[in-house]
Coordinates of C-alpha atoms and ligand atoms in Angstrom, one line a residue:
X1329 CA -113.1 3.7 34.4
X1330 CA -112.4 4.4 38.0
X1331 CA -113.7 5.6 41.0
X1332 CA -111.4 9.1 41.3
X1333 CA -111.7 11.3 44.3
X1334 CA -109.7 14.8 43.7
X1335 CA -109.4 17.1 46.2
X1336 CA -108.6 21.1 45.3
X1337 CA -107.0 23.2 47.8
X1338 CA -107.6 26.7 48.5
X1339 CA -105.1 28.5 46.0
X1340 CA -106.4 26.1 43.3
X1341 CA -109.7 27.7 43.5
X1342 CA -108.9 31.0 44.6
X1343 CA -111.0 33.1 42.3
X1344 CA -113.6 32.7 39.4
X1345 CA -110.5 31.4 36.8
X1346 CA -109.4 29.0 39.1
X1347 CA -112.7 27.6 39.5
X1348 CA -112.8 27.3 35.7
X1349 CA -109.8 25.4 35.5
X1350 CA -110.6 22.9 37.9
X1351 CA -113.9 22.5 36.5
X1352 CA -112.1 21.7 33.2
X1353 CA -109.9 19.2 34.6
X1354 CA -112.6 17.6 36.4
X1355 CA -114.3 17.3 33.2
X1356 CA -111.6 16.0 31.1
X1357 CA -111.9 12.8 33.7
X1358 CA -115.0 12.7 33.8
X1359 CA -115.3 12.5 29.9
X1360 CA -113.1 9.5 30.4
X1361 CA -115.9 7.6 31.5
X1362 CA -114.6 8.0 35.0
X1363 CA -116.7 8.8 38.6
X1364 CA -115.9 11.7 39.9
X1365 CA -115.9 13.2 43.6
X1366 CA -114.6 16.5 44.2
X1367 CA -113.4 17.8 47.6
X1368 CA -112.8 21.4 47.7
X1369 CA -111.4 23.8 50.5
X1370 CA -112.4 27.3 50.9
X1371 CA -110.9 30.2 48.5
X1372 CA -107.2 31.1 50.2
X1373 CA -107.5 33.4 52.4
X1374 CA -111.0 32.9 53.5
X1375 CA -110.6 30.8 56.4
X1376 CA -108.0 33.5 57.9
X1377 CA -110.5 36.3 57.2
X1378 CA -113.3 34.8 58.9
X1379 CA -111.0 34.0 61.9
X1380 CA -109.8 37.6 61.8
X1381 CA -113.4 38.9 61.7
X1382 CA -114.2 36.3 64.8
X1383 CA -111.5 37.7 66.8
X1384 CA -112.1 41.3 66.4
X1385 CA -115.5 40.8 68.1
X1386 CA -114.4 38.2 70.9
X1387 CA -110.6 37.1 71.7
X1388 CA -111.8 33.6 72.5
X1389 CA -114.8 32.8 70.8
X1390 CA -117.0 30.0 71.4
X1391 CA -115.4 27.4 69.3
X1392 CA -119.2 26.1 68.3
X1393 CA -119.6 29.5 67.0
X1394 CA -116.1 29.3 65.0
X1395 CA -117.4 26.3 63.1
X1396 CA -120.8 27.9 62.5
X1397 CA -118.8 30.7 60.8
X1398 CA -115.6 29.0 59.3
X1399 CA -117.9 26.1 57.3
X1400 CA -118.8 29.0 55.0
X1401 CA -116.1 29.2 53.0
X1402 CA -116.3 25.6 51.7
X1403 CA -120.2 25.8 51.1
X1404 CA -119.2 29.2 48.7
X1405 CA -116.6 27.0 46.9
X1406 CA -118.9 24.0 46.4
X1407 CA -121.8 26.1 44.7
X1408 CA -119.1 28.0 42.3
X1409 CA -117.9 25.0 41.4
X1410 CA -120.9 23.0 40.7
X1411 CA -122.0 25.8 38.7
X1412 CA -118.9 26.0 37.1
X1413 CA -119.2 22.4 35.9
X1414 CA -122.8 23.1 34.8
X1415 CA -121.8 25.9 32.6
X1416 CA -119.7 23.4 30.6
X1417 CA -122.0 20.7 30.3
X1418 CA -120.9 18.6 33.5
X1419 CA -124.0 17.5 35.3
X1420 CA -122.9 18.0 39.0
X1421 CA -124.3 18.2 42.6
X1422 CA -123.2 19.8 45.9
X1423 CA -123.3 18.5 49.4
X1424 CA -121.7 20.0 52.6
X1425 CA -119.9 17.5 54.8
X1426 CA -122.8 16.7 56.7
X1427 CA -124.7 15.8 53.4
X1428 CA -121.8 13.4 52.8
X1429 CA -121.9 12.0 56.1
X1430 CA -119.0 13.0 57.7
X1431 CA -120.2 12.5 61.2
X1432 CA -117.7 13.5 64.0
X1433 CA -117.2 13.9 67.8
X1434 CA -118.2 17.1 69.3
X1435 CA -114.9 18.6 69.7
X1436 CA -115.5 22.1 67.7
X1437 CA -112.8 23.6 65.5
X1438 CA -110.6 20.2 65.5
X1439 CA -113.1 17.4 65.3
X1440 CA -112.2 13.8 64.9
X1441 CA -113.9 11.5 62.6
X1442 CA -116.3 9.0 63.9
X1443 CA -117.6 7.6 60.8
X1444 CA -118.2 8.3 57.1
X1445 CA -121.2 7.0 55.3
X1446 CA -120.9 9.2 52.1
X1447 CA -124.7 9.7 52.2
X1448 CA -126.0 9.8 48.6
X1449 CA -122.5 9.8 47.0
X1450 CA -122.7 6.7 45.1
X1451 CA -126.3 6.9 44.3
X1452 CA -125.6 10.5 42.5
X1453 CA -122.2 8.6 40.7
X1454 CA -124.5 5.9 39.5
X1455 CA -126.5 8.4 37.7
X1456 CA -123.5 10.4 36.1
X1457 CA -123.2 13.1 38.2
X1458 CA -120.1 14.8 39.5
X1459 CA -119.8 15.0 43.2
X1460 CA -118.7 18.2 45.3
X1461 CA -117.9 17.7 48.7
X1462 CA -117.0 20.3 51.3
X1463 CA -113.7 20.0 52.9
X1464 CA -113.0 20.6 56.5
X1465 CA -116.5 20.3 58.2
X1466 CA -118.5 17.6 59.3
X1467 CA -121.9 16.9 61.8
X1468 CA -121.7 15.9 65.1
X1469 CA -123.8 13.3 67.1
X1470 CA -126.1 16.7 67.9
X1471 CA -126.3 17.8 64.3
X1472 CA -123.9 20.7 65.3
X1473 CA -121.5 21.7 62.6
X1474 CA -118.1 21.3 63.2
X1475 CA -114.6 21.5 61.4
X1476 CA -111.6 19.1 61.3
X1477 CA -108.4 21.3 62.3
X1478 CA -106.8 23.7 59.7
X1479 CA -106.2 21.7 56.5
X1480 CA -108.7 19.5 57.2
X1481 CA -110.1 19.5 53.7
X1482 CA -107.1 16.9 53.1
X1483 CA -108.7 14.6 55.8
X1484 CA -112.4 15.1 54.1
X1485 CA -110.6 13.4 50.6
X1486 CA -108.8 10.7 52.3
X1487 CA -111.8 9.7 54.5
X1488 CA -114.3 10.2 51.6
X1489 CA -111.7 7.8 49.8
X1490 CA -111.6 5.4 51.9
X1491 CA -115.3 5.3 52.6
X1492 CA -116.3 4.7 49.2
X1493 CA -113.2 2.4 48.1
X1494 CA -112.1 5.2 45.4
X1495 CA -109.8 3.7 43.2
X1496 CA -107.7 6.8 43.3
X1497 CA -107.2 9.6 45.7
X1498 CA -105.7 12.8 43.8
X1499 CA -104.3 15.7 46.7
X1500 CA -104.0 18.8 43.9
X1501 CA -102.5 22.0 45.4
X1502 CA -100.1 24.5 44.4
X1503 CA -97.1 22.5 44.4
X1504 CA -96.4 19.5 42.4
X1505 CA -95.5 17.1 45.1
X1506 CA -93.7 16.8 48.4
X1507 CA -90.5 17.9 48.6
X1508 CA -87.5 17.4 50.7
X1509 CA -88.0 21.0 52.4
X1510 CA -90.7 23.7 51.1
X1511 CA -89.9 24.8 48.0
X1512 CA -90.6 28.9 49.1
X1513 CA -87.7 28.4 51.7
X1514 CA -85.3 26.2 50.0
X1515 CA -85.1 26.9 46.1
X1516 CA -82.8 23.7 45.3
X1517 CA -85.2 21.6 47.5
X1518 CA -86.2 18.1 45.5
X1519 CA -89.2 16.5 44.7
X1520 CA -90.1 13.1 46.1
X1521 CA -91.2 10.6 43.4
X1522 CA -92.7 8.7 46.2
X1523 CA -92.7 8.5 50.2
X1524 CA -93.9 6.3 52.9
X1525 CA -96.7 7.3 55.0
X1526 CA -94.4 7.3 58.2
X1527 CA -92.5 9.6 57.0
X1528 CA -95.2 11.9 55.6
X1529 CA -96.8 11.5 58.8
X1530 CA -93.7 13.4 60.2
X1531 CA -93.2 15.8 58.1
X1532 CA -96.9 16.8 58.1
X1533 CA -97.0 17.1 61.7
X1534 CA -94.0 19.0 61.5
X1535 CA -95.9 21.3 59.8
X1536 CA -95.0 20.6 56.1
X1537 CA -98.1 22.4 55.3
X1538 CA -98.8 20.4 51.8
X1539 CA -100.6 18.0 53.8
X1540 CA -102.8 17.6 56.8
X1541 CA -101.0 15.4 59.7
X1542 CA -104.3 13.8 60.6
X1543 CA -105.1 12.9 56.7
X1544 CA -102.2 11.2 56.9
X1545 CA -102.6 9.1 59.7
X1546 CA -106.2 8.4 58.6
X1547 CA -104.5 7.4 54.9
X1548 CA -102.1 5.4 57.1
X1549 CA -104.8 3.6 59.1
X1550 CA -107.0 2.6 56.3
X1551 CA -104.2 2.1 53.9
X1552 CA -105.5 4.8 51.2
X1553 CA -102.6 5.2 49.0
X1554 CA -102.7 9.1 47.6
X1555 CA -101.0 11.6 45.0
X1556 CA -99.9 14.9 45.5
X1557 CA -100.0 16.9 42.2
X1558 CA -100.3 20.3 41.0
X1559 CA -103.5 21.9 39.7
X1560 CA -101.3 24.4 37.7
X1561 CA -99.9 21.8 35.5
X1562 CA -99.6 18.1 34.4
X1563 CA -96.2 17.1 35.8
X1564 CA -95.8 13.6 38.0
X1565 CA -96.5 14.1 41.4
X1566 CA -95.8 12.2 44.5
X1567 CA -97.1 9.1 45.7
X1568 CA -97.6 8.6 49.5
X1569 CA -98.4 4.7 50.2
X1570 CA -97.0 1.8 52.9
X1571 CA -93.3 0.9 52.4
X1572 CA -92.1 3.0 50.2
X1573 CA -88.3 3.4 49.6
X1574 CA -88.0 7.2 49.3
X1575 CA -84.2 7.4 48.9
X1576 CA -81.2 4.9 48.4
X1577 CA -79.0 5.6 51.1
X1578 CA -80.9 8.8 52.7
X1579 CA -80.7 9.4 56.2
X1580 CA -82.8 12.2 56.3
X1581 CA -85.9 12.5 53.9
X1582 CA -86.8 16.0 54.7
X1583 CA -86.8 19.1 56.7
X1584 CA -89.7 20.8 58.1
X1585 CA -90.9 24.1 59.5
X1586 CA -93.6 25.4 62.2
X1587 CA -93.1 29.2 62.4
X1588 CA -95.9 29.6 65.1
X1589 CA -95.0 27.2 68.0
X1590 CA -95.9 29.3 71.2
X1591 CA -93.7 28.6 74.4
X1592 CA -95.9 28.2 77.6
X1593 CA -94.5 27.8 81.3
X1594 CA -96.2 26.1 83.9
X1595 CA -94.7 27.4 87.3
X1596 CA -95.2 26.3 90.8
X1597 CA -97.3 23.1 90.3
X1598 CA -96.8 20.2 93.3
X1599 CA -93.8 18.2 92.2
X1600 CA -95.4 15.0 91.8
X1601 CA -96.3 12.5 88.7
X1602 CA -100.2 12.8 89.2
X1603 CA -99.8 16.7 89.0
X1604 CA -98.3 16.6 85.6
X1605 CA -100.5 13.7 84.5
X1606 CA -103.6 16.1 85.6
X1607 CA -102.2 18.7 83.2
X1608 CA -101.3 16.3 80.1
X1609 CA -104.9 14.6 80.5
X1610 CA -107.0 17.9 80.0
X1611 CA -104.8 19.4 77.1
X1612 CA -105.8 15.6 75.3
X1613 CA -109.1 15.5 76.4
X1614 CA -109.5 19.0 75.0
X1615 CA -108.0 17.8 71.7
X1616 CA -104.6 19.8 72.4
X1617 CA -101.6 18.1 71.1
X1618 CA -98.4 19.4 73.0
X1619 CA -94.6 18.5 71.7
X1620 CA -92.3 19.5 73.3
X1621 CA -91.9 19.1 77.3
X1622 CA -89.4 19.9 79.4
X1623 CA -89.9 19.6 83.2
X1624 CA -87.3 21.4 86.0
X1625 CA -87.8 20.9 89.8
X1626 CA -88.2 24.0 91.6
X1627 CA -87.7 24.6 95.2
X1628 CA -89.7 23.7 98.2
X1629 CA -91.5 20.6 96.6
X1630 CA -92.7 22.4 93.2
X1631 CA -91.6 22.3 89.9
X1632 CA -91.8 24.3 86.1
X1633 CA -93.0 22.8 82.9
X1634 CA -91.8 24.5 79.6
X1635 CA -94.3 22.7 77.0
X1636 CA -95.2 24.0 73.1
X1637 CA -98.5 24.3 71.8
X1638 CA -99.7 26.0 68.4
X1639 CA -99.8 29.4 68.9
X1640 CA -103.3 29.7 67.6
X1641 CA -103.9 27.2 70.5
X1642 CA -102.4 29.2 73.0
X1643 CA -105.2 31.0 75.0
X1644 CA -107.3 27.4 74.7
X1645 CA -104.5 25.7 76.2
X1646 CA -104.2 28.6 79.0
X1647 CA -107.8 28.2 79.8
X1648 CA -107.8 24.5 80.0
X1649 CA -104.6 24.2 82.2
X1650 CA -106.0 27.1 84.3
X1651 CA -109.0 24.7 85.5
X1652 CA -106.2 22.1 86.4
X1653 CA -104.1 24.9 88.5
X1654 CA -107.4 25.7 90.4
X1655 CA -107.6 22.0 91.2
X1656 CA -104.4 21.0 92.3
X1657 CA -104.5 24.6 94.4
X1658 CA -101.2 26.3 93.0
X1659 CA -99.4 27.2 89.9
X1660 CA -99.5 29.7 87.3
X1661 CA -99.3 29.8 83.5
X1662 CA -97.9 31.9 80.9
X1663 CA -96.8 32.4 77.7
X1664 CA -93.4 32.5 77.4
X1665 CA -92.6 33.4 73.6
X1666 CA -93.1 32.5 70.3
X1667 CA -90.5 30.4 68.3
X1668 CA -90.2 28.0 65.2
X1669 CA -89.7 24.3 65.2
X1670 CA -87.3 22.8 62.6
X1671 CA -87.9 19.1 62.4
X1672 CA -86.1 16.8 60.0
X1673 CA -87.3 13.5 59.3
X1674 CA -86.1 10.7 57.9
X1675 CA -86.6 6.4 58.3
X1676 CA -82.3 6.6 57.6
X1677 CA -82.0 7.9 61.4
X1678 CA -82.9 4.6 62.9
X1679 CA -79.5 2.8 61.3
X1680 CA -77.2 5.9 61.0
X1681 CA -75.4 7.7 63.8
X1682 CA -74.2 11.0 63.8
X1683 CA -77.2 12.9 62.6
X1684 CA -78.0 14.9 65.8
X1685 CA -74.3 15.7 65.6
X1686 CA -74.9 17.0 61.9
X1687 CA -77.8 18.7 62.5
X1688 CA -76.4 20.9 65.4
X1689 CA -73.3 21.7 63.2
X1690 CA -75.0 23.2 60.9
X1691 CA -77.2 25.2 63.2
X1692 CA -73.9 26.1 65.2
X1693 CA -72.8 27.4 61.8
X1694 CA -75.4 29.8 61.9
X1695 CA -74.9 31.0 65.2
X1696 CA -78.5 29.3 66.3
X1697 CA -78.7 28.1 69.8
X1698 CA -81.8 26.0 70.6
X1699 CA -83.2 24.4 73.5
X1700 CA -86.3 22.7 73.3
X1701 CA -85.7 19.4 72.0
X1702 CA -87.9 16.7 70.8
X1703 CA -87.0 13.4 68.9
X1704 CA -88.6 10.4 67.9
X1705 CA -87.1 7.1 65.8
X1706 CA -87.2 9.0 62.5
X1707 CA -87.3 12.5 63.8
X1708 CA -85.5 15.4 65.5
X1709 CA -87.3 18.5 66.5
X1710 CA -85.5 21.9 67.8
X1711 CA -87.0 25.6 68.7
X1712 CA -85.1 27.7 67.1
X1713 CA -85.6 31.8 67.0
X1714 CA -88.2 33.0 64.2
X1715 CA -86.2 35.3 63.1
X1716 CA -83.5 32.4 62.2
X1717 CA -85.8 29.8 60.8
X1718 CA -85.6 30.4 57.2
X1719 CA -81.7 30.4 57.6
X1720 CA -81.7 27.4 59.5
X1721 CA -83.8 25.4 57.1
X1722 CA -81.6 26.4 54.5
X1723 CA -78.2 25.4 56.2
X1724 CA -79.8 21.7 57.7
X1725 CA -80.9 21.1 54.1
X1726 CA -77.4 21.4 52.5
X1727 CA -75.6 19.8 55.8
X1728 CA -77.6 16.4 54.9
X1729 CA -76.9 17.4 51.0
X1730 CA -80.6 16.5 50.2
X1731 CA -80.4 19.1 47.1
X1732 CA -78.2 16.3 45.5
X1733 CA -79.9 13.2 46.9
X1734 CA -81.1 10.3 44.0
X1735 CA -84.4 10.0 44.5
X1736 CA -85.6 6.2 43.3
X1737 CA -89.2 5.6 42.4
Ligands
LIG3147 P1 -103.6 23.7 49.5 O1 -104.3 25.1 50.1 O2 -103.6 23.1 48.3 O3 -104.2 22.6 50.6 P2 -101.8 24.2 51.4 O4 -100.9 25.7 51.0 O5 -101.7 23.8 52.3 O6 -102.0 24.0 50.0 O7 -99.9 23.8 51.2 C1 -99.0 23.5 50.2 C2 -97.8 24.5 50.9 O8 -96.8 24.0 51.4 C3 -97.1 24.8 49.4 O9 -97.1 26.0 48.7 C4 -95.9 25.0 49.9 O10 -95.3 26.2 49.9 C5 -95.5 24.2 51.0 N1 -94.8 23.2 51.8 C6 -94.3 23.3 52.8 N2 -93.3 21.8 53.1 C7 -93.6 21.5 51.9 C8 -93.0 20.4 51.3 N3 -91.6 19.4 52.0 N4 -93.2 19.7 49.9 C9 -94.1 20.7 49.5 N5 -94.8 21.6 49.7 C10 -94.6 22.2 51.0
LIG3148 N1 -109.9 26.0 54.6 C1 -109.7 25.0 56.0 C2 -108.3 25.9 56.0 O1 -108.1 26.9 55.4 C3 -109.5 23.9 55.4 C4 -108.5 23.7 54.1 O2 -108.2 24.9 53.8 O3 -108.3 22.5 54.3 O4 -107.9 25.3 57.1
LIG3149 MG1 -103.3 22.4 53.1

């Protein structure tokens, strides 16, 4: 008998038949005598639909109201799944994020988890019930509903697994594991049987949408190993854990693509470190992460910054930067074009020279030029034109021969 946390994403609960499929899977585990906690997302498309409705009414909706709206999606699914389980004779009860004790800070739409109590989950499990928890949502100290950022149900699952000390945490999605690239873009991408937190975190923060980056960060911090599996078949998935050796001698383990980055230019600010610090401090306090940064010297003691934020956060970033510009007394901020960010990730990069050369050769071979570039010990990311993005991922995947590496695990 084990204590299992399972998370089912949007496509896995997209309609009544798929919810029935999830209920049957949960029942099978429960019948084996396991204690089951099931975290669910909104049905696929629902969160986007809610965002579109909000934007139709206001270009920058108040973030508190956004959370009030977005939390609906997951609440629909917990009730429906609970009903589907009742219909097949499984005692189940649904819990909102607040009821499950997911306490967060007050940063609406991208709140961070402060603590997780689990609420009455252990007591209900002891009664033999399956507990269904709404992903993506929490509650602030002001008793306001908050949400955990896009893809945040992954974070709910990992955080609940850590809080109740689950024996197993399984993330069920529409692919049967983590691949060397998005299998929708690269048809011969390989599934990785196992991957280390570090690499998974870099892949996820480079927008390998398969896991939300913050959930991987949380899993690493609290050492919660988890499996990524498919809810549509029983194939073995990918195990994500500490110190995993992904592939013998592989320099790069994966290629990731983030299609929706916005290039932001902040021009004519005072050319001193304090001005730059003021801008990045304000963005940080607003919970907005900035990835690529270039600073150019302008004229007459002024400088310009180019930075990237995710496109859906541009209007908030613009607001925050404008406030700083007001205090600095000079400057202007504007969006200067969307781009896609292509990243290569691999712990093998630490010990292998020449990785950047292979990357740029591959891009040059298909006529892709890039200006913004950022690197870490185990990642290189470049800005590419959106129209060339898929082709670039395929070329880079091919150049590092990721289709014929031999995974070990
Ligand atoms: P869920 O709704 O279950 O949370 P997501 O749509 O958020 O699922 O994530 C699953 C998707 O992630 C897959 O359909 C796949 O297209 C995409 N994806 C991107 N990069 C990868 C990768 N390296 N390996 C597997 N899937 C990936
Ligand atoms: N429903 C939320 C989203 O679409 C959270 C999630 O699916 O994980 O981002
Ligand atoms: Mg997801």
